[in-house]
Each structure stands twice: as structure tokens, then as C-alpha cells.
PDB file of C-alpha atoms in Angstrom:
ATOM      1  CA  MET P   1      -5.248  -2.638 -21.058  1.00 56.00           C
ATOM      2  CA  SER P   2      -2.158  -3.200 -18.975  1.00 83.00           C
ATOM      3  CA  GLY P   3      -0.699  -0.797 -16.501  1.00 94.00           C
ATOM      4  CA  THR P   4       0.536  -0.146 -13.008  1.00 97.00           C
ATOM      5  CA  ALA P   5      -1.414   0.387  -9.811  1.00 98.00           C
ATOM      6  CA  VAL P   6       0.247   1.971  -6.776  1.00 98.00           C
ATOM      7  CA  LEU P   7      -0.882   1.296  -3.219  1.00 97.00           C
ATOM      8  CA  LEU P   8      -1.043   4.842  -1.875  1.00 96.00           C
ATOM      9  CA  SER P   9      -1.163   5.313   1.890  1.00 91.00           C
ATOM     10  CA  GLY P  10      -0.685   9.040   2.260  1.00 84.00           C
ATOM     11  CA  GLY P  11       2.813   8.572   3.633  1.00 86.00           C
ATOM     12  CA  LEU P  12       6.079   9.753   2.144  1.00 89.00           C
ATOM     13  CA  ASP P  13       7.193   6.371   0.777  1.00 91.00           C
ATOM     14  CA  SER P  14       4.088   5.673  -1.272  1.00 94.00           C
ATOM     15  CA  ALA P  15       3.791   9.306  -2.422  1.00 94.00           C
ATOM     16  CA  VAL P  16       7.340   9.276  -3.785  1.00 94.00           C
ATOM     17  CA  LEU P  17       6.665   5.881  -5.351  1.00 95.00           C
ATOM     18  CA  LEU P  18       3.547   7.173  -7.102  1.00 96.00           C
ATOM     19  CA  ALA P  19       5.362  10.225  -8.449  1.00 95.00           C
ATOM     20  CA  ASP P  20       8.285   8.049  -9.571  1.00 95.00           C
ATOM     21  CA  GLU P  21       6.034   5.523 -11.314  1.00 96.00           C
ATOM     22  CA  ALA P  22       4.122   8.380 -12.982  1.00 96.00           C
ATOM     23  CA  THR P  23       7.332   9.473 -14.737  1.00 94.00           C
ATOM     24  CA  ARG P  24       7.194   6.168 -16.658  1.00 93.00           C
ATOM     25  CA  GLY P  25       3.530   6.341 -17.644  1.00 93.00           C
ATOM     26  CA  GLU P  26       0.014   6.638 -16.364  1.00 95.00           C
ATOM     27  CA  VAL P  27      -0.617   5.008 -12.978  1.00 97.00           C
ATOM     28  CA  GLN P  28      -3.662   4.022 -10.961  1.00 98.00           C
ATOM     29  CA  PRO P  29      -3.501   5.025  -7.278  1.00 98.00           C
ATOM     30  CA  ILE P  30      -5.343   2.729  -4.873  1.00 98.00           C
ATOM     31  CA  TYR P  31      -6.138   3.501  -1.238  1.00 97.00           C
ATOM     32  CA  VAL P  32      -7.337   0.608   0.910  1.00 97.00           C
ATOM     33  CA  SER P  33      -9.157   1.535   4.101  1.00 95.00           C
ATOM     34  CA  VAL P  34      -9.020  -1.087   6.837  1.00 94.00           C
ATOM     35  CA  GLY P  35     -10.738   0.915   9.579  1.00 91.00           C
ATOM     36  CA  LEU P  36      -7.720   2.194  11.500  1.00 91.00           C
ATOM     37  CA  ALA P  37      -7.601   5.431  13.461  1.00 89.00           C
ATOM     38  CA  TRP P  38      -5.258   7.404  11.212  1.00 89.00           C
ATOM     39  CA  GLU P  39      -7.114   6.902   7.936  1.00 93.00           C
ATOM     40  CA  SER P  40      -8.898  10.270   7.849  1.00 93.00           C
ATOM     41  CA  GLY P  41      -5.498  11.972   8.084  1.00 91.00           C
ATOM     42  CA  GLU P  42      -4.089   9.715   5.382  1.00 93.00           C
ATOM     43  CA  ARG P  43      -7.000  10.399   3.069  1.00 95.00           C
ATOM     44  CA  ALA P  44      -6.574  14.158   3.553  1.00 94.00           C
ATOM     45  CA  MET P  45      -2.891  13.900   2.590  1.00 94.00           C
ATOM     46  CA  VAL P  46      -3.705  11.680  -0.391  1.00 95.00           C
ATOM     47  CA  SER P  47      -6.235  14.241  -1.653  1.00 95.00           C
ATOM     48  CA  ARG P  48      -3.776  17.111  -1.291  1.00 94.00           C
ATOM     49  CA  PHE P  49      -1.010  15.152  -2.972  1.00 94.00           C
ATOM     50  CA  LEU P  50      -3.118  13.977  -5.921  1.00 95.00           C
ATOM     51  CA  ALA P  51      -4.287  17.559  -6.541  1.00 94.00           C
ATOM     52  CA  HIS P  52      -0.729  18.670  -7.330  1.00 92.00           C
ATOM     53  CA  PRO P  53      -0.455  19.963 -10.927  1.00 91.00           C
ATOM     54  CA  ARG P  54       2.693  17.934 -11.652  1.00 89.00           C
ATOM     55  CA  LEU P  55       0.623  14.769 -11.513  1.00 91.00           C
ATOM     56  CA  ASP P  56      -1.944  15.974 -14.063  1.00 87.00           C
ATOM     57  CA  GLY P  57      -2.346  13.608 -16.975  1.00 90.00           C
ATOM     58  CA  ARG P  58      -0.195  10.896 -15.418  1.00 93.00           C
ATOM     59  CA  VAL P  59      -2.322   9.728 -12.508  1.00 96.00           C
ATOM     60  CA  ARG P  60      -5.800   8.301 -12.848  1.00 96.00           C
ATOM     61  CA  PRO P  61      -8.485   9.198 -10.285  1.00 96.00           C
ATOM     62  CA  LEU P  62      -8.003   7.559  -6.884  1.00 97.00           C
ATOM     63  CA  VAL P  63      -9.691   4.210  -6.343  1.00 98.00           C
ATOM     64  CA  SER P  64     -10.804   3.744  -2.736  1.00 97.00           C
ATOM     65  CA  LEU P  65     -11.341   0.202  -1.493  1.00 98.00           C
ATOM     66  CA  SER P  66     -12.165  -1.081   1.977  1.00 96.00           C
ATOM     67  CA  VAL P  67     -11.764  -4.170   4.125  1.00 95.00           C
ATOM     68  CA  ASP P  68     -12.685  -3.607   7.762  1.00 93.00           C
ATOM     69  CA  MET P  69     -10.027  -5.184   9.992  1.00 92.00           C
ATOM     70  CA  ARG P  70     -11.338  -3.834  13.308  1.00 89.00           C
ATOM     71  CA  ASP P  71     -12.944  -7.200  13.956  1.00 91.00           C
ATOM     72  CA  VAL P  72      -9.497  -8.816  13.734  1.00 90.00           C
ATOM     73  CA  TYR P  73      -7.230  -6.333  15.526  1.00 88.00           C
ATOM     74  CA  ALA P  74      -7.840  -5.896  19.252  1.00 86.00           C
ATOM     75  CA  ALA P  75      -9.700  -2.738  20.257  1.00 88.00           C
ATOM     76  CA  THR P  76      -6.701  -1.960  22.485  1.00 87.00           C
ATOM     77  CA  HIS P  77      -4.217  -2.033  19.583  1.00 82.00           C
ATOM     78  CA  TRP P  78      -2.588   1.363  19.101  1.00 83.00           C
ATOM     79  CA  ALA P  79      -3.672   1.501  15.442  1.00 87.00           C
ATOM     80  CA  VAL P  80      -7.321   1.074  16.406  1.00 88.00           C
ATOM     81  CA  ARG P  81      -7.139   3.379  19.450  1.00 88.00           C
ATOM     82  CA  GLY P  82      -5.253   6.046  17.515  1.00 86.00           C
ATOM     83  CA  GLN P  83      -2.401   6.378  19.971  1.00 84.00           C
ATOM     84  CA  PRO P  84       0.848   5.975  18.022  1.00 82.00           C
ATOM     85  CA  PRO P  85       3.736   4.184  19.684  1.00 83.00           C
ATOM     86  CA  ALA P  86       6.945   5.932  20.668  1.00 87.00           C
ATOM     87  CA  TYR P  87       9.688   6.242  18.062  1.00 86.00           C
ATOM     88  CA  HIS P  88      11.815   3.419  19.507  1.00 87.00           C
ATOM     89  CA  THR P  89       8.950   0.983  20.121  1.00 83.00           C
ATOM     90  CA  ALA P  90       9.924  -2.603  19.309  1.00 82.00           C
ATOM     91  CA  ASP P  91       8.829  -3.860  15.893  1.00 77.00           C
ATOM     92  CA  GLU P  92       6.670  -6.632  17.329  1.00 77.00           C
ATOM     93  CA  ASP P  93       4.650  -3.990  19.192  1.00 78.00           C
ATOM     94  CA  VAL P  94       3.782  -2.046  16.019  1.00 79.00           C
ATOM     95  CA  TYR P  95       3.097  -5.027  13.776  1.00 81.00           C
ATOM     96  CA  LEU P  96      -0.305  -5.254  12.102  1.00 84.00           C
ATOM     97  CA  PRO P  97      -0.579  -8.969  11.270  1.00 85.00           C
ATOM     98  CA  GLY P  98      -1.579  -9.627   7.708  1.00 88.00           C
ATOM     99  CA  ARG P  99      -1.654  -5.966   6.681  1.00 90.00           C
ATOM    100  CA  ASN P 100       0.018  -6.549   3.316  1.00 92.00           C
ATOM    101  CA  ILE P 101      -2.047  -9.688   2.746  1.00 95.00           C
ATOM    102  CA  VAL P 102      -5.216  -7.624   3.049  1.00 95.00           C
ATOM    103  CA  LEU P 103      -3.929  -4.622   1.077  1.00 96.00           C
ATOM    104  CA  LEU P 104      -2.491  -6.684  -1.764  1.00 97.00           C
ATOM    105  CA  GLY P 105      -5.425  -9.091  -1.837  1.00 97.00           C
ATOM    106  CA  LYS P 106      -8.054  -6.385  -2.211  1.00 97.00           C
ATOM    107  CA  ALA P 107      -5.950  -4.288  -4.602  1.00 98.00           C
ATOM    108  CA  GLY P 108      -5.070  -7.413  -6.606  1.00 98.00           C
ATOM    109  CA  VAL P 109      -8.741  -8.226  -7.171  1.00 98.00           C
ATOM    110  CA  TYR P 110      -9.273  -4.636  -8.327  1.00 98.00           C
ATOM    111  CA  CYS P 111      -6.275  -4.902 -10.686  1.00 98.00           C
ATOM    112  CA  ALA P 112      -7.711  -8.030 -12.288  1.00 98.00           C
ATOM    113  CA  ALA P 113     -11.090  -6.341 -12.788  1.00 97.00           C
ATOM    114  CA  ALA P 114      -9.401  -3.229 -14.237  1.00 97.00           C
ATOM    115  CA  ASN P 115      -6.975  -5.309 -16.327  1.00 97.00           C
ATOM    116  CA  LEU P 116      -3.873  -3.887 -14.645  1.00 98.00           C
ATOM    117  CA  ASP P 117      -0.890  -6.225 -14.642  1.00 98.00           C
ATOM    118  CA  ARG P 118       1.434  -4.641 -12.081  1.00 98.00           C
ATOM    119  CA  LEU P 119       0.847  -3.612  -8.478  1.00 98.00           C
ATOM    120  CA  VAL P 120       3.529  -1.725  -6.533  1.00 98.00           C
ATOM    121  CA  LEU P 121       3.907  -0.803  -2.891  1.00 95.00           C
ATOM    122  CA  GLY P 122       6.381   1.330  -0.982  1.00 91.00           C
ATOM    123  CA  THR P 123       7.956  -1.283   1.288  1.00 87.00           C
ATOM    124  CA  LEU P 124      11.421  -0.198   2.446  1.00 83.00           C
ATOM    125  CA  GLU P 125      14.518  -2.248   3.248  1.00 82.00           C
ATOM    126  CA  HIS P 126      14.206  -2.070   7.032  1.00 80.00           C
ATOM    127  CA  ASN P 127      10.696  -3.569   7.123  1.00 82.00           C
ATOM    128  CA  PRO P 128      11.124  -6.693   9.301  1.00 82.00           C
ATOM    129  CA  PHE P 129       7.670  -8.205   8.906  1.00 86.00           C
ATOM    130  CA  PRO P 130       6.969 -11.515   7.158  1.00 87.00           C
ATOM    131  CA  ASP P 131       4.495  -9.969   4.715  1.00 88.00           C
ATOM    132  CA  ALA P 132       7.129  -7.515   3.430  1.00 89.00           C
ATOM    133  CA  THR P 133       9.628  -9.983   1.990  1.00 92.00           C
ATOM    134  CA  PRO P 134      10.395 -10.705  -1.664  1.00 94.00           C
ATOM    135  CA  GLU P 135       9.300 -14.314  -1.060  1.00 96.00           C
ATOM    136  CA  PHE P 136       5.933 -13.156   0.248  1.00 95.00           C
ATOM    137  CA  ARG P 137       5.381 -10.757  -2.645  1.00 96.00           C
ATOM    138  CA  GLY P 138       6.220 -13.489  -5.143  1.00 97.00           C
ATOM    139  CA  ALA P 139       3.914 -15.992  -3.463  1.00 97.00           C
ATOM    140  CA  MET P 140       1.108 -13.427  -3.253  1.00 97.00           C
ATOM    141  CA  ALA P 141       1.503 -12.547  -6.934  1.00 98.00           C
ATOM    142  CA  ARG P 142       1.395 -16.241  -7.871  1.00 98.00           C
ATOM    143  CA  ALA P 143      -1.706 -16.835  -5.717  1.00 98.00           C
ATOM    144  CA  LEU P 144      -3.538 -13.811  -7.140  1.00 98.00           C
ATOM    145  CA  THR P 145      -2.535 -14.726 -10.696  1.00 98.00           C
ATOM    146  CA  LEU P 146      -3.777 -18.279 -10.214  1.00 98.00           C
ATOM    147  CA  GLY P 147      -6.914 -17.398  -8.265  1.00 98.00           C
ATOM    148  CA  LEU P 148      -7.988 -14.574 -10.561  1.00 98.00           C
ATOM    149  CA  ALA P 149      -6.811 -16.053 -13.891  1.00 98.00           C
ATOM    150  CA  HIS P 150      -5.055 -12.741 -14.482  1.00 97.00           C
ATOM    151  CA  ASP P 151      -1.290 -12.228 -14.692  1.00 98.00           C
ATOM    152  CA  LEU P 152      -0.257  -9.849 -11.901  1.00 98.00           C
ATOM    153  CA  ARG P 153       3.211  -8.775 -10.826  1.00 98.00           C
ATOM    154  CA  ILE P 154       3.752  -7.323  -7.358  1.00 98.00           C
ATOM    155  CA  ASP P 155       6.794  -5.092  -7.015  1.00 96.00           C
ATOM    156  CA  ALA P 156       8.364  -3.133  -4.189  1.00 93.00           C
ATOM    157  CA  PRO P 157      10.871  -0.944  -6.055  1.00 94.00           C
ATOM    158  CA  TYR P 158      12.226   0.623  -2.830  1.00 88.00           C
ATOM    159  CA  SER P 159      12.661  -2.624  -0.884  1.00 89.00           C
ATOM    160  CA  GLY P 160      16.435  -2.204  -1.101  1.00 84.00           C
ATOM    161  CA  SER P 161      16.323   1.434   0.066  1.00 85.00           C
ATOM    162  CA  SER P 162      15.931   3.209   3.372  1.00 82.00           C
ATOM    163  CA  LYS P 163      14.635   6.673   4.119  1.00 76.00           C
TER     164      LYS P 163
END
């Protein structure tokens, strides 16, 4: 079986992406918990969103995966403490190093096991981080394909768009 998995965070970008992908066929939503402070709120929004009748028959049941990153990120990091930065905080102060590596790695292993050949995420144009570039996504897809012996494409359909 081939198909598309969508990394679903509970935010607007990934919710719109899931709904958009579902217009083309059945999709598999994946939530990856990494142990950060906001995840209970995200999960509540994901549950509410997935319960919407317009998604019936197009969205498979949510797959929840986890990789605890609290042993990597400092206990003082805003994402661990649960104190969000101000709106105009510099990018380097909100960066979660390796976030997309972890999310795509774990979701990619799931996709191979579930025989899904496409994994999408809601990265937007303004994302300045090194793990949000087309080059990174291509390299990650090649590494997962090689390491799992399973062809996997990683797409970010909104990477040329802004909110």
C-alpha cells in the first residue's frame, strides 16, 4: 500500500495541510511527542480537528509516536519550561535544534513499517532553520530510503508560502 502521511502538530499550518492532502485521497496523520510543554494543548487541538465531520472517510486514525528530547534541550529552554517567547524574539532564540530531524526520522520509520511512500510537513517559506530547507528534506528522504530499504518522499507543499 502506498499513501501519504502528514506530520500533524495541532497548529494551523499542519491542519490546513492535512485537510488539503485529504482532498486528494486518504491520509495518515502522525503526531510526534518530544516532551515539550505545549504538547497537551496540541493534542487537544488535534483531537478536536480530527473529529470534524468533513474529514470522515479521508483521514485514518491518528498515529501517536514519541521521542523524548528533554534530555537534549536545556531545562531552561522556553519550550521545556512552557514560557513562550515574545512575538519579535530572534529566530536563534526560538530554535529547537534537530526538531525536524527527530520528527521526520521517527515518522519515516513508521511510514516504512506502514508502507507509506510520502511524508509531508507544514514548513512555511519564512522558516530560517537548517532543517527546514529543500536540501535537508531531500537528504533526509535519501537517508531514510537507504536506511530503511523503503522509497520515501518528503514534501513540504507550503514551503513557498507564508501565512
